[in-house]
Short mmCIF file of C-alpha atoms and ligand atoms in Angstrom, two decimals:
data_model
loop_
_atom_site.label_atom_id
_atom_site.label_comp_id
_atom_site.label_asym_id
_atom_site.label_seq_id
_atom_site.Cartn_x
_atom_site.Cartn_y
_atom_site.Cartn_z
CA MET V 1 113.81 99.08 154.40
CA THR V 2 110.64 97.54 152.45
CA GLN V 3 108.65 99.95 150.51
CA SER V 4 104.99 100.15 151.27
CA PRO V 5 102.82 98.39 148.52
CA SER V 6 102.16 100.83 145.54
CA THR V 7 100.50 98.22 143.65
CA PRO V 8 98.33 95.21 144.29
CA PHE V 9 101.09 92.91 143.53
CA ILE V 10 103.30 94.12 146.08
CA SER V 11 102.79 92.91 149.64
CA SER V 12 103.48 94.59 153.00
CA PRO V 13 105.80 93.30 155.70
CA GLU V 14 102.44 92.73 157.69
CA GLU V 15 100.97 90.50 155.16
CA VAL V 16 104.05 88.52 154.85
CA ALA V 17 104.19 88.29 158.62
CA ALA V 18 100.62 87.05 158.74
CA LEU V 19 101.49 84.38 156.11
CA ARG V 20 104.30 83.38 158.13
CA GLU V 21 102.38 82.99 161.55
CA ASP V 22 99.47 81.02 159.69
CA LEU V 23 102.03 78.58 158.09
CA SER V 24 103.89 78.22 161.62
CA ARG V 25 100.58 77.47 163.29
CA GLU V 26 100.13 74.63 160.87
CA GLY V 27 103.65 73.24 161.33
CA LYS V 28 104.37 74.52 157.64
CA LYS V 29 107.26 76.22 155.97
CA LEU V 30 107.81 79.48 154.24
CA VAL V 31 110.50 79.97 151.94
CA LEU V 32 112.24 83.05 150.96
CA THR V 33 114.33 84.08 148.10
CA ASN V 34 115.54 87.33 146.66
CA GLY V 35 116.82 88.74 143.26
CA VAL V 36 116.25 91.51 140.97
CA PHE V 37 114.07 89.30 138.50
CA ASP V 38 114.11 92.13 135.91
CA ILE V 39 113.35 90.09 132.90
CA LEU V 40 111.60 86.78 133.52
CA HIS V 41 113.24 83.74 131.62
CA VAL V 42 112.87 80.02 132.15
CA GLY V 43 115.78 79.90 134.47
CA HIS V 44 114.07 82.08 136.66
CA VAL V 45 111.08 79.89 136.44
CA ARG V 46 112.73 76.71 137.19
CA TYR V 47 114.71 78.14 140.07
CA LEU V 48 111.42 79.46 141.63
CA ASN V 49 109.46 76.37 141.03
CA GLU V 50 112.08 74.28 142.94
CA ALA V 51 112.36 76.87 145.53
CA ARG V 52 108.58 76.54 146.33
CA THR V 53 108.86 72.71 146.37
CA LEU V 54 111.34 72.83 149.64
CA GLY V 55 108.05 74.58 151.63
CA ASP V 56 104.78 75.49 151.56
CA ALA V 57 104.52 78.93 150.43
CA LEU V 58 107.17 81.01 148.72
CA VAL V 59 107.91 84.76 149.30
CA VAL V 60 110.11 86.59 146.75
CA ALA V 61 111.81 89.75 147.93
CA ILE V 62 112.98 91.76 144.86
CA ASN V 63 115.49 94.68 144.70
CA GLY V 64 113.84 98.34 144.42
CA ASP V 65 114.52 100.21 141.21
CA GLU V 66 117.05 102.32 142.77
CA SER V 67 119.26 99.57 144.32
CA VAL V 68 119.10 97.72 141.01
CA ARG V 69 120.70 100.70 139.40
CA GLU V 70 123.13 100.57 141.99
CA LEU V 71 123.97 97.01 141.56
CA LYS V 72 123.69 96.55 137.96
CA GLY V 73 124.40 99.97 136.28
CA PRO V 74 122.26 102.94 134.95
CA GLY V 75 120.55 100.82 132.28
CA ARG V 76 118.78 98.57 134.64
CA PRO V 77 116.18 97.68 135.89
CA VAL V 78 114.40 97.21 132.31
CA ASN V 79 111.18 96.69 134.30
CA THR V 80 109.89 98.54 137.29
CA ALA V 81 109.42 96.99 140.57
CA SER V 82 105.67 96.99 140.38
CA ASP V 83 105.90 95.22 136.91
CA ARG V 84 108.34 92.85 138.14
CA ALA V 85 106.20 92.02 141.06
CA GLU V 86 103.10 91.73 139.07
CA MET V 87 104.98 89.30 136.48
CA LEU V 88 106.20 87.07 139.67
CA ARG V 89 102.90 86.95 141.19
CA ALA V 90 101.38 85.61 137.77
CA LEU V 91 103.73 82.55 138.58
CA ARG V 92 101.93 79.81 140.39
CA CYS V 93 104.78 79.00 142.60
CA VAL V 94 105.07 82.52 144.03
CA ASP V 95 102.79 83.43 146.87
CA LEU V 96 103.87 86.81 147.91
CA VAL V 97 106.17 89.51 146.53
CA VAL V 98 107.90 92.29 148.60
CA VAL V 99 110.30 95.18 147.57
CA PHE V 100 113.49 96.04 149.31
CA GLU V 101 115.62 99.07 149.18
CA ASP V 102 118.84 97.62 150.53
CA ARG V 103 121.65 96.38 148.35
CA ARG V 104 121.73 93.61 150.59
CA ALA V 105 119.04 91.22 151.65
CA THR V 106 120.00 90.95 155.53
CA ALA V 107 117.39 93.37 156.66
CA ILE V 108 114.41 91.70 154.70
CA ILE V 109 115.62 88.04 155.78
CA ASP V 110 115.44 89.41 159.59
CA ALA V 111 112.15 91.08 158.93
CA ILE V 112 110.37 88.04 157.32
CA ARG V 113 112.41 85.13 159.36
CA PRO V 114 111.50 82.56 156.69
CA HIS V 115 111.93 78.81 157.46
CA ILE V 116 114.17 78.43 154.53
CA TYR V 117 116.05 80.98 152.55
CA THR V 118 117.22 79.99 149.05
CA LYS V 119 119.96 81.34 146.74
CA GLY V 120 120.93 80.54 143.09
CA GLY V 121 123.67 78.21 142.45
CA ASP V 122 126.64 80.92 141.87
CA TYR V 123 126.66 81.38 145.55
CA SER V 124 127.82 78.70 148.06
CA PRO V 125 126.91 78.82 151.73
CA GLU V 126 130.66 79.79 152.27
CA SER V 127 130.17 82.53 149.67
CA LEU V 128 127.08 84.27 151.33
CA ILE V 129 128.22 87.52 152.83
CA ASP V 130 129.40 87.23 156.44
CA GLU V 131 126.48 89.27 157.63
CA GLU V 132 124.00 87.41 156.08
CA LYS V 133 125.39 84.15 157.02
CA ALA V 134 125.50 85.15 160.57
CA LEU V 135 121.98 86.20 160.81
CA LEU V 136 120.64 83.09 159.08
CA ASP V 137 122.65 80.87 161.50
CA ARG V 138 121.44 82.99 164.50
CA LEU V 139 117.82 82.48 163.55
CA GLY V 140 118.24 79.02 162.58
CA ILE V 141 117.10 79.34 159.03
CA GLU V 142 117.84 76.47 156.82
CA ILE V 143 119.88 77.68 153.61
CA ARG V 144 119.55 76.10 150.46
CA ILE V 145 121.43 76.58 147.32
CA LEU V 146 119.70 75.70 144.03
CA ALA V 147 121.38 75.02 140.84
CA LEU V 148 121.12 77.64 137.99
CA VAL V 149 119.76 76.59 134.65
CA PRO V 150 122.98 76.92 132.40
CA GLY V 151 122.82 79.45 129.39
CA GLN V 152 119.79 81.03 130.95
CA SER V 153 120.46 84.25 132.66
CA THR V 154 119.41 88.01 132.38
CA SER V 155 122.72 89.22 130.78
CA ALA V 156 122.30 86.38 128.07
CA THR V 157 118.74 87.27 127.41
CA LEU V 158 119.77 91.05 127.13
CA ALA V 159 122.54 90.12 124.80
CA LYS V 160 120.33 88.10 122.76
CA LEU V 161 117.72 90.83 122.67
CA SER V 162 120.26 93.28 121.33
CA GLY V 163 120.73 91.02 118.25
CA GLU V 164 124.52 90.17 119.14
CA ASP V 165 125.86 86.62 119.16
CA THR V 166 128.02 86.77 122.25
CA ARG V 167 128.37 82.75 122.36
CA GLY V 168 131.66 83.23 120.64
CA ARG V 169 133.37 86.01 122.62
CA ARG V 170 136.60 84.91 123.89
CA ILE V 171 138.08 86.02 127.11
CA ALA V 172 141.67 85.84 128.55
CA ILE V 173 142.50 86.13 132.25
CA LEU V 174 145.86 87.40 133.21
CA GLY V 175 146.59 86.52 136.97
CA SER V 176 149.57 86.16 139.08
CA GLY V 177 147.91 84.68 142.62
CA ARG V 178 145.69 82.11 143.92
CA GLY V 179 143.03 82.79 141.20
CA SER V 180 139.73 83.19 143.23
CA ASN V 181 138.52 85.57 140.78
CA ALA V 182 139.24 83.44 138.08
CA ARG V 183 137.33 80.63 139.46
CA ALA V 184 134.30 83.18 140.08
CA ILE V 185 134.38 84.23 136.25
CA LEU V 186 135.03 80.47 135.26
CA GLU V 187 131.78 79.41 137.41
CA ALA V 188 129.90 82.04 135.63
CA ALA V 189 131.08 81.04 132.21
CA ALA V 190 130.10 77.58 133.10
CA ALA V 191 126.47 78.73 134.39
CA GLY V 192 126.11 80.29 130.99
CA SER V 193 125.77 83.79 132.66
CA LEU V 194 128.92 85.29 131.17
CA GLY V 195 127.96 85.52 127.42
CA GLY V 196 131.22 84.54 126.42
CA GLU V 197 134.12 81.70 127.01
CA VAL V 198 137.40 81.67 129.01
CA ALA V 199 139.96 80.65 126.04
CA ALA V 200 142.96 80.86 128.16
CA ILE V 201 144.46 81.97 131.64
CA PHE V 202 147.96 83.70 131.61
CA SER V 203 150.20 83.90 134.48
CA ASP V 204 153.69 85.61 135.04
CA THR V 205 154.23 83.32 138.15
CA LYS V 206 155.30 79.62 137.98
CA GLY V 207 153.12 77.32 140.18
CA ALA V 208 150.46 80.25 140.92
CA GLY V 209 147.30 79.03 142.03
CA ILE V 210 145.39 80.44 138.99
CA LEU V 211 146.88 78.07 136.67
CA GLU V 212 145.54 75.05 138.88
CA VAL V 213 142.28 76.91 138.63
CA ALA V 214 142.80 76.88 134.81
CA SER V 215 143.49 73.15 134.74
CA GLU V 216 140.56 72.30 137.21
CA PHE V 217 138.17 74.08 134.70
CA GLY V 218 139.91 72.68 131.64
CA VAL V 219 141.19 75.98 130.14
CA PRO V 220 144.66 76.17 128.83
CA GLY V 221 146.89 77.83 131.53
CA LEU V 222 149.77 79.58 130.05
CA LEU V 223 153.17 80.84 131.55
CA LEU V 224 154.03 84.37 130.53
CA ASP V 225 157.71 84.93 130.89
CA PRO V 226 158.10 88.68 132.32
CA GLY V 227 161.50 89.08 131.06
CA THR V 228 162.90 90.75 134.11
CA GLU V 229 162.98 90.26 137.84
CA LYS V 230 161.76 93.67 138.40
CA LYS V 231 158.61 93.87 140.26
CA GLY V 232 155.51 95.11 138.59
CA ARG V 233 157.34 95.20 135.14
CA LEU V 234 157.02 93.30 131.74
CA THR V 235 159.98 93.95 129.20
CA ASP V 236 159.10 95.26 125.72
CA ALA V 237 159.77 91.61 124.39
CA SER V 238 157.23 89.97 127.12
CA LEU V 239 154.76 92.53 126.10
CA LYS V 240 155.16 91.71 122.46
CA GLU V 241 154.83 88.26 123.09
CA LEU V 242 151.74 88.62 125.37
CA ALA V 243 149.99 90.78 122.46
CA ASP V 244 150.94 88.03 119.84
CA ARG V 245 149.51 85.21 121.92
CA LEU V 246 146.48 86.97 122.64
CA LEU V 247 145.77 87.96 119.11
CA ALA V 248 146.40 84.39 117.91
CA LEU V 249 143.95 83.16 120.41
CA GLY V 250 141.36 85.37 118.95
CA ILE V 251 140.75 87.11 122.39
CA ASP V 252 138.02 89.77 122.53
CA LEU V 253 138.44 90.85 126.29
CA VAL V 254 141.37 90.74 128.56
CA VAL V 255 140.56 90.36 132.33
CA CYS V 256 143.21 91.10 134.78
CA ALA V 257 142.49 89.33 137.92
CA GLY V 258 145.23 89.96 140.44
CA PHE V 259 147.82 90.44 137.57
CA MET V 260 150.59 92.36 139.69
CA ARG V 261 152.36 93.65 136.37
CA VAL V 262 151.70 96.81 134.46
CA LEU V 263 150.52 96.58 130.59
CA ARG V 264 151.87 98.85 128.17
CA ASP V 265 152.18 98.97 124.18
CA PRO V 266 151.65 97.00 122.43
CA VAL V 267 148.96 95.28 124.37
CA LEU V 268 147.35 98.32 125.24
CA SER V 269 146.88 99.75 121.63
CA ARG V 270 145.80 96.25 120.17
CA PHE V 271 143.14 95.86 122.97
CA ARG V 272 142.23 99.40 123.68
CA GLY V 273 139.08 99.63 125.81
CA ARG V 274 139.10 95.68 126.02
CA ILE V 275 141.17 95.40 128.87
CA LEU V 276 139.78 95.22 132.47
CA ASN V 277 141.16 95.23 135.78
CA LEU V 278 139.84 94.51 139.10
CA HIS V 279 141.28 96.53 142.37
CA PRO V 280 140.50 96.00 145.93
CA SER V 281 139.86 99.46 146.97
CA LEU V 282 137.20 102.42 145.89
CA LEU V 283 139.23 103.83 143.36
CA PRO V 284 140.87 106.55 143.17
CA ARG V 285 141.41 105.81 146.72
CA HIS V 286 144.67 103.64 147.21
CA PRO V 287 145.71 102.92 143.93
CA GLY V 288 149.10 100.62 143.45
CA LEU V 289 150.20 98.05 145.95
CA ASN V 290 148.78 96.95 149.22
CA PRO V 291 145.51 98.82 149.10
CA VAL V 292 143.72 96.96 151.79
CA ALA V 293 146.67 97.65 154.40
CA LYS V 294 146.56 101.28 153.24
CA THR V 295 142.78 101.45 153.78
CA LEU V 296 143.36 100.02 157.41
CA ALA V 297 146.34 102.40 158.18
CA ALA V 298 144.16 105.26 157.00
CA GLY V 299 141.46 104.41 159.32
CA ASP V 300 138.79 104.48 156.55
CA ARG V 301 135.21 103.38 157.47
CA GLU V 302 134.26 102.13 154.00
CA THR V 303 136.34 100.52 151.20
CA GLY V 304 135.47 98.01 148.65
CA CYS V 305 136.59 96.94 144.92
CA THR V 306 136.59 98.49 141.48
CA VAL V 307 136.30 97.28 137.92
CA HIS V 308 138.10 99.72 135.53
CA LEU V 309 139.39 99.78 132.18
CA VAL V 310 143.06 99.66 131.79
CA ASP V 311 145.15 102.65 130.52
CA SER V 312 148.60 103.53 130.59
CA GLY V 313 148.55 104.44 134.42
CA VAL V 314 148.66 102.64 137.31
CA ASP V 315 144.92 101.92 138.50
CA THR V 316 143.76 105.26 136.58
CA GLY V 317 141.52 103.86 133.88
CA LYS V 318 137.97 104.79 133.52
CA ILE V 319 135.80 103.25 136.63
CA LEU V 320 133.09 100.88 135.23
CA ARG V 321 131.61 99.79 138.51
CA GLN V 322 132.29 99.64 142.18
CA GLU V 323 131.03 97.62 145.27
CA ARG V 324 131.31 99.17 148.60
CA VAL V 325 132.47 96.81 151.77
CA PRO V 326 132.26 98.58 155.37
CA VAL V 327 135.46 98.22 157.32
CA LEU V 328 134.76 96.99 160.74
CA GLU V 329 136.00 98.02 164.05
CA ASN V 330 137.99 94.79 164.62
CA ASP V 331 139.07 94.18 160.92
CA SER V 332 142.31 92.66 160.36
CA LEU V 333 143.86 92.69 157.07
CA GLU V 334 142.72 89.03 156.54
CA SER V 335 138.95 89.47 157.41
CA LEU V 336 138.86 92.85 155.29
CA THR V 337 140.41 90.96 152.39
CA SER V 338 138.24 88.11 152.54
CA ARG V 339 135.04 90.50 152.59
CA ILE V 340 136.23 92.44 149.69
CA HIS V 341 137.02 88.96 147.93
CA GLU V 342 133.17 87.97 148.24
CA ALA V 343 132.30 91.48 146.72
CA GLU V 344 134.97 91.06 143.83
CA HIS V 345 133.45 87.50 143.14
CA ARG V 346 130.04 89.07 142.57
CA LEU V 347 131.15 91.99 140.89
CA TYR V 348 133.62 90.90 138.59
CA PRO V 349 131.82 88.17 136.25
CA ASP V 350 128.74 90.52 136.13
CA VAL V 351 130.69 93.40 134.84
CA ILE V 352 132.46 91.23 132.37
CA ALA V 353 129.18 90.03 131.20
CA GLU V 354 128.03 93.55 130.58
CA GLN V 355 131.11 94.55 128.83
CA LEU V 356 130.90 91.56 126.48
CA SER V 357 127.28 92.44 125.48
CA HIS V 358 128.45 95.82 124.44
CA LEU V 359 131.51 94.78 122.40
CA PRO V 360 130.83 95.81 118.69
C1 LIG S 401 142.21 90.64 144.21
O1 LIG S 401 141.74 91.03 145.33
C2 LIG S 401 142.30 91.65 143.31
O2 LIG S 401 141.41 92.83 143.44
C3 LIG S 401 143.85 92.17 143.48
O3 LIG S 401 144.49 90.90 143.80
C4 LIG S 401 143.47 89.95 144.22
C5 LIG S 401 143.48 88.35 143.50
O4 LIG S 401 142.97 87.63 144.11
N1 LIG S 401 144.20 92.86 142.47
C6 LIG S 401 145.06 94.01 142.57
O5 LIG S 401 145.69 94.18 143.69
C7 LIG S 401 145.35 94.59 141.21
N2 LIG S 401 146.11 95.90 141.60
P1 LIG S 401 142.77 86.15 143.44
O6 LIG S 401 143.95 85.94 142.86
O7 LIG S 401 142.31 85.29 144.44
O8 LIG S 401 141.59 86.32 142.23
#
């Protein structure tokens, strides 16, 4: 799980264990946090300083290079694990840095057993993955969620470095359901980590939760008349109306988040390469309706979620990124859906930020 130290800046599990024991003996507390910390910015520094004040020593667990590639895409990390560790160790608030190769932090938390575990403010204790939460509860580790610094994120830094002004990028979200993904996107926008703003939320369903989410965040929630009772369809007139409204709003990126109708021209042609969809399976497996039920019925051991570009097919466009979710022995439709949602809430805002930073 941990990588043996290859530089003086990366500590071994034994060194961390020794630090923990020394602290415990003196009734002092070890704080652990984890993350990628690819390009250090003031948001990181303030977060780490605050984490350090919660206890008497701070250990930062950073993802190894391979797991960063898996999590963030082939262009990352910008800096190697040993360089990231060296930068972090130069901060007065950081005592030790360890590297872990898993996508999840569960094993490293279990190995280090800190007194306090901190996460950035885009997580709430409820949105920690089940496995992590169960372990922290079992070990009696205190969980502290620290606020992120608005406008300070690695994606925003990368966008600035690439010379693009993404502050004015405008997103429209389309959804038919309760809007938990819309909420995650709006939270990322509020934290400044999206590189754009949500200009409007469209729903084909009167009274849908996603419209309430829109009003909660002060974003226009707009009803789209599908023009037909037929499931999954929008009439030509409705599609034309949608394309016109998106253009009038100056939308740069269209984001489908649980939108249960198929998009066609003129929306597709007007927004080619700029429409994203989220699907709760590892496409191309289980496209279309009820993918989670199909996953369970097929006895799959693993599923996940996919973000892809929208083309004229149903869930057939180019896959941008996926996150895997294991199927557990006793999973019900509800429990599996809820774990996929957790993965979606992490994945979608991140992919949207990446797409916005690449827009011409
Ligand atoms: C999400 O799980 C999304 O993947 C799925 O609808 C849910 C919407 O939840 N989308 C599809 O099935 C599209 N084919 P939300 O309204 O809470 O964001």
